């Protein structure tokens, strides 16, 4: 580019910047005059002296007052379009899911505490263990209500994706939510907890703390209430089973146990790693009667199983100690 052209372009740019600065400065001077509020027009000196322009100021002030007293309840509800349903409702659903996951993390902690309390408590001291059970029930209720919120939002999201404009979204949500919450809250304790997986794990943690026998069905451990049908054979009662703490791969006690999300069987972490490495084409579960493919990737660290194993080992050592003491007494006699 010739030098003259560059100089001309620079001059124009400087002139533009100076003009913008002057406009901004003028605007600031006008809006910084004392006694003038936002929304009032500029009043000339002649109008100020003559009293003219007061009517315009009063009208502007009335307009400002009307804006300040805007009532949101008069604002018409807007229909929900598919794009907003995907973005907005999807965000709400994710928020509920995050809270749900936080609750899930709490159950194993309560189960471990309950097992320790049950193992060490006096025979007639059930105050603490009863409080823990109430906490677990409350947590189950909270999780279920979170699930209901999420399910109702998911149903709304699906409706909005099928309709061009979904109207009365808030009313639909509140109506469906109220109906589902009332259904759950009207259930008896047996209906809420007897077949609940988290409640079963809690009762199991308490049971194995003092017993080697299989746990009886959870339903029988919950007192019947009005609305419970003792003759209802459609309910599948969840009961306990005797536990083996032997890895089906190493045939030794579990060391850092992991449990398959696919089949539910457990293994020692190191044993599974070695087993999977030897069967790169696909390692099948070695548990009797199971042919599911397994790997460390489809397993989770089973801290609850590890805790139960520790309790069982402590109880076994205590029994061995008691047997040894009894034998010593017999020898002395």
Coordinates of N, CA and C in Angstrom, one line a residue, residues 10 52 70 94 121 167 174 206 218 224 252 254 267 273 329:
X10 N -5.1 6.1 8.3 CA -4.8 6.4 9.7 C -5.5 7.7 10.2
X52 N -42.2 25.3 31.4 CA -42.6 24.4 30.4 C -41.8 23.0 30.5
X70 N -44.6 -3.6 37.8 CA -45.0 -4.7 37.0 C -45.2 -5.9 37.8
X94 N -30.9 -33.3 34.8 CA -29.5 -33.6 35.1 C -29.2 -33.2 36.6
X121 N -23.3 -53.4 70.2 CA -24.4 -53.0 71.1 C -24.7 -54.0 72.2
X167 N -48.3 -26.1 25.9 CA -48.8 -25.1 26.8 C -49.0 -25.5 28.2
X174 N -46.9 -29.6 37.9 CA -47.4 -29.6 39.3 C -48.5 -30.7 39.5
X206 N -27.0 -55.3 59.2 CA -27.3 -55.5 60.6 C -27.4 -56.9 61.0
X218 N -37.2 -59.7 54.3 CA -37.3 -58.4 54.9 C -38.8 -58.0 55.3
X224 N -46.8 -55.2 60.1 CA -47.9 -54.9 59.2 C -48.7 -53.7 59.6
X252 N -9.6 -68.4 47.4 CA -9.1 -67.9 48.7 C -10.0 -66.8 49.1
X254 N -11.5 -63.2 49.8 CA -11.4 -62.0 49.0 C -10.3 -61.1 49.5
X267 N -15.2 -61.0 43.0 CA -13.9 -61.6 42.8 C -12.9 -60.7 43.5
X273 N -7.9 -59.6 37.5 CA -6.9 -59.0 36.5 C -6.1 -60.1 35.8
X329 N -10.9 -74.6 80.0 CA -11.7 -74.8 81.3 C -11.9 -76.3 81.5

